[in-house]
Tab-separated table of C-alpha atoms and ligand atoms in Angstrom:
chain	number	residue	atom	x	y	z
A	1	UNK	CA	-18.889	16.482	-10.157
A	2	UNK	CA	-17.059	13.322	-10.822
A	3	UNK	CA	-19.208	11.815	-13.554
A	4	UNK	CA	-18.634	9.204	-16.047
A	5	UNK	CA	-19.857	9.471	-19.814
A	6	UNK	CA	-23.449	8.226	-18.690
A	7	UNK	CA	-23.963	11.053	-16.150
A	8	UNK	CA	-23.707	8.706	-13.052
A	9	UNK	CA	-20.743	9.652	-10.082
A	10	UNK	CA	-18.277	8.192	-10.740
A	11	UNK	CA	-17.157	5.467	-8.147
A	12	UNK	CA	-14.069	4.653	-6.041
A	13	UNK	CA	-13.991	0.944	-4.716
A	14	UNK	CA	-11.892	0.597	-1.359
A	15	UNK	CA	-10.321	-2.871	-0.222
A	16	UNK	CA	-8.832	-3.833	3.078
A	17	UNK	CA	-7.329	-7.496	3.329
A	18	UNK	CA	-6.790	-9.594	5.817
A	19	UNK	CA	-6.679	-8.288	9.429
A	20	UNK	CA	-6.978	-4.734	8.980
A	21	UNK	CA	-10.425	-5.536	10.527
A	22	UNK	CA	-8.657	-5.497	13.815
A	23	UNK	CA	-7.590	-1.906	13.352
A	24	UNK	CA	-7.785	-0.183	17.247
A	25	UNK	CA	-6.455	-3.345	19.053
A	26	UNK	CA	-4.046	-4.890	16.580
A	27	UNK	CA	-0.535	-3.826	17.130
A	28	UNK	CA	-1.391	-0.428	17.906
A	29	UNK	CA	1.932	0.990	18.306
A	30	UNK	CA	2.365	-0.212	14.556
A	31	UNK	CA	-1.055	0.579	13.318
A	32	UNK	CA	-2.739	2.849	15.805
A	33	UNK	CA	-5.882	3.333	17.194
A	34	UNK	CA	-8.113	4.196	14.387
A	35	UNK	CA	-10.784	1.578	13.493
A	36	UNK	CA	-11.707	0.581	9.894
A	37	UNK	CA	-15.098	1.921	10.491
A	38	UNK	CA	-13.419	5.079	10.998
A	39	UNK	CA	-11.380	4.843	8.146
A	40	UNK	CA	-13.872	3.798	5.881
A	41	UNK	CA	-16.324	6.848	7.172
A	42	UNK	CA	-13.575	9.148	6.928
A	43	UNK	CA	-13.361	7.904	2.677
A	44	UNK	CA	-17.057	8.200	2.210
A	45	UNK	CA	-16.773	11.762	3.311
A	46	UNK	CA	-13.916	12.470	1.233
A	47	UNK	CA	-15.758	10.955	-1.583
A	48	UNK	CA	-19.263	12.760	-1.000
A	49	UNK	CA	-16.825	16.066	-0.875
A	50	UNK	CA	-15.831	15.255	-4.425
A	51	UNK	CA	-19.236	13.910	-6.032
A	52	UNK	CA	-18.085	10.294	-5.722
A	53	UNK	CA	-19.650	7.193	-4.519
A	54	UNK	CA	-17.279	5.159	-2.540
A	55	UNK	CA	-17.816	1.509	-1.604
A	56	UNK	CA	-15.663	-0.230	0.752
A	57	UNK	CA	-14.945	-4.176	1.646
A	58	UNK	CA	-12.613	-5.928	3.448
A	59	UNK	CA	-12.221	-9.731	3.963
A	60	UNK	CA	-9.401	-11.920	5.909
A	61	UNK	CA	-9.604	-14.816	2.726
A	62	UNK	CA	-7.753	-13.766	-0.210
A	63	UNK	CA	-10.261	-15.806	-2.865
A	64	UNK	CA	-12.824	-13.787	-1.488
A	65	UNK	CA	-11.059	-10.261	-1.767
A	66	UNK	CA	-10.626	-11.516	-6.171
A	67	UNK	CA	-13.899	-12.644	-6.717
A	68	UNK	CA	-15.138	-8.897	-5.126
A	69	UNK	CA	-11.768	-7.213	-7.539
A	70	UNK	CA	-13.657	-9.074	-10.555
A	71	UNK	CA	-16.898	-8.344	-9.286
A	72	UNK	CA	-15.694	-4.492	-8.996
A	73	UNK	CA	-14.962	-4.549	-12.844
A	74	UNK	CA	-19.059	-4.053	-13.367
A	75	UNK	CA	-18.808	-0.829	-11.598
A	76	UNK	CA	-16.138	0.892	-10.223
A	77	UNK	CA	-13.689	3.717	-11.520
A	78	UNK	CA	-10.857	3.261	-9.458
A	79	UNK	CA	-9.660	0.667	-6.345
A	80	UNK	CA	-7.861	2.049	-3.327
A	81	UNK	CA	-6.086	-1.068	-1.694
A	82	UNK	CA	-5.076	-2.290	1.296
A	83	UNK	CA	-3.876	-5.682	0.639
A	84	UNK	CA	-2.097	-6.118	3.917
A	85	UNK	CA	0.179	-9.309	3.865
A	86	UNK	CA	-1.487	-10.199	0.970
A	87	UNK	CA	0.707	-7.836	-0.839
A	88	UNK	CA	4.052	-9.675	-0.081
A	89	UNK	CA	2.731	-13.322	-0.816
A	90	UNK	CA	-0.248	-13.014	-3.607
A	91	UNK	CA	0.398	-13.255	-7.403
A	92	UNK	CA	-3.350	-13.938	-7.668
A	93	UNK	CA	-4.208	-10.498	-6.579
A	94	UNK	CA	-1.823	-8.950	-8.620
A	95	UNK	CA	-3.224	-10.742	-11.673
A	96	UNK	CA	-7.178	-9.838	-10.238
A	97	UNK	CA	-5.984	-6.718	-10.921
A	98	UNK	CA	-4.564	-6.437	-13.677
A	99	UNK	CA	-7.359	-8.772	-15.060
A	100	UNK	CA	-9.927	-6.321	-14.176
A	101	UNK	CA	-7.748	-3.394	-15.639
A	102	UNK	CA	-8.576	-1.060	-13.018
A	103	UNK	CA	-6.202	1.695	-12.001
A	104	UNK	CA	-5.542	1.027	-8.186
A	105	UNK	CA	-3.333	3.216	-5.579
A	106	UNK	CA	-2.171	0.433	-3.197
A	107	UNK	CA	-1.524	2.348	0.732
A	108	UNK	CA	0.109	1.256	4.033
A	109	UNK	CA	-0.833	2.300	7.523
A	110	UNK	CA	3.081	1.838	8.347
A	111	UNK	CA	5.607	2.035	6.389
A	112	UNK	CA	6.798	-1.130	4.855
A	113	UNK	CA	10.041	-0.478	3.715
A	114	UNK	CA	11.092	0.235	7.960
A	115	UNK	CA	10.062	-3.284	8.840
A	116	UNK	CA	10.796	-6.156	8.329
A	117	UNK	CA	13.138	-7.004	4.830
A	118	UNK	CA	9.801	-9.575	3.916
A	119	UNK	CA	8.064	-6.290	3.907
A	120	UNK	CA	9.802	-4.275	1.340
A	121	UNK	CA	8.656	-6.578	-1.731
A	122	UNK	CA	4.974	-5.846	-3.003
A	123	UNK	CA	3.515	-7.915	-6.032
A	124	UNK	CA	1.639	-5.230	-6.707
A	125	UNK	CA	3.380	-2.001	-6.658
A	126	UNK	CA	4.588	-2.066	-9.851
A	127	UNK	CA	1.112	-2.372	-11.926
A	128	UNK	CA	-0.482	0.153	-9.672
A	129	UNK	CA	-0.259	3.459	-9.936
A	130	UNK	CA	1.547	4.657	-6.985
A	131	UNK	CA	1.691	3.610	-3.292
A	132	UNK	CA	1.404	5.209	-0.006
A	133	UNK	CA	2.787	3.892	2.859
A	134	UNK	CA	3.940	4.916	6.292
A	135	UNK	CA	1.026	8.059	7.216
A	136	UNK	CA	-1.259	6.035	9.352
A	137	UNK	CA	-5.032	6.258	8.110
A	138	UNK	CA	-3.927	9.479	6.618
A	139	UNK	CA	-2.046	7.089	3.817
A	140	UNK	CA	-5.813	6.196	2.849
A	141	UNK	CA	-6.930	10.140	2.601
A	142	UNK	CA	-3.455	10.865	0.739
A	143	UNK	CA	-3.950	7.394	-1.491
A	144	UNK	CA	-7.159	8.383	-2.101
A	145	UNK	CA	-6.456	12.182	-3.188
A	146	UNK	CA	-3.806	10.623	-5.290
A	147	UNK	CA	-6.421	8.378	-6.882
A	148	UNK	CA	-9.430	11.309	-7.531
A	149	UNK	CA	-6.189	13.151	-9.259
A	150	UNK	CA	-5.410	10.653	-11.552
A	151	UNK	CA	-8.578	9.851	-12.358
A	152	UNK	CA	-8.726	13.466	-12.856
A	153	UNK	CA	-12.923	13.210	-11.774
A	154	UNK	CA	-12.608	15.666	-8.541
A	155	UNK	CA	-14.801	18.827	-8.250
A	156	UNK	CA	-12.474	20.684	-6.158
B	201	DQA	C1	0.088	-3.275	6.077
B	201	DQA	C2	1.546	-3.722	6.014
B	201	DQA	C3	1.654	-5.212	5.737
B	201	DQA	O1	3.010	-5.612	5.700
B	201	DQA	C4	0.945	-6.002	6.831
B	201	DQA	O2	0.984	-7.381	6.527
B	201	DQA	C5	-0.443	-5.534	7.060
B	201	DQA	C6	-0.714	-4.103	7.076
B	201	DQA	C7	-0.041	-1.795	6.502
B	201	DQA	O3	-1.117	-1.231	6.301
B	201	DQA	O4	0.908	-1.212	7.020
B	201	DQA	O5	-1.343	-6.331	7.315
B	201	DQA	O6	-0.492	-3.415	4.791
């Protein structure tokens, strides 16, 4: 089981940014049909599958999503992100995260680089430790694999 040097599971900390709470109805034939909820159930289960706890947030107001990345420094592992547009505008996220110094696997639902040319630069992709981008929700499940497998804290 995933534990950390006191014996507790170790933890994976999911964020979604602004909009993604939409998921289903926004721009599905960009994003799809999946809801967060079922995005977000579908991590838990990979998590309980690999004896990790997995907490997940999102919020449309970027001061909120850095006071929950500091907050997330008390507790969690690793950060799966989401940062939606937030990742081609926000230096403050970028230096959340690498205030908190918490190894993070940023994902896309689509893939950026096919878009728009405002799309293809990320603040953060170059502090994280890889991206996914262009699977659907299946970029969370493969961001998140990617994550347990660095953090090397997977029981299967
Ligand atoms: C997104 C891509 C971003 O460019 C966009 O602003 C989003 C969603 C994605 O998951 O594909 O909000 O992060």
């Amino acid at each position: 089981m995933g534990m950390t040097n006191s014996g507790k599971a170790k933890e994976i900390q999911v964020f979604h940014g602004p909009n993604l709470n939409l998921l289903g109805t926004r721009e599905p034939e960009v994003y799809g049909t999946t809801t967060l909820a079922e995005i977000d159930g579908a991590l838990r289960a990979q998590g309980l599958d690999a004896g990790l706890e997995v907490k997940c947030f999102q919020t449309n107001r970027e001061g909120e999503l850095i006071d929950e990345v500091h907050a997330c420094r008390e507790h969690a592992d690793g950060i799966l992100i989401n940062p939606g547009g937030l990742t081609h505008t926000s230096v403050s996220l970028r230096d959340a995260l690498l205030s908190v110094d918490i190894p993070f696997v940023e994902v896309h639902l689509s893939n950026v680089y096919a878009r728009e040319s405002f799309r293809r630069h990320s603040y953060l992709s170059d502090v994280a430790v890889g991206i996914v981008s262009g699977f659907g929700p299946a970029s969370y499940r493969l961001g998140f694999d990617a994550l347990v497998t660095h953090l090397d804290c997977s029981t299967v």
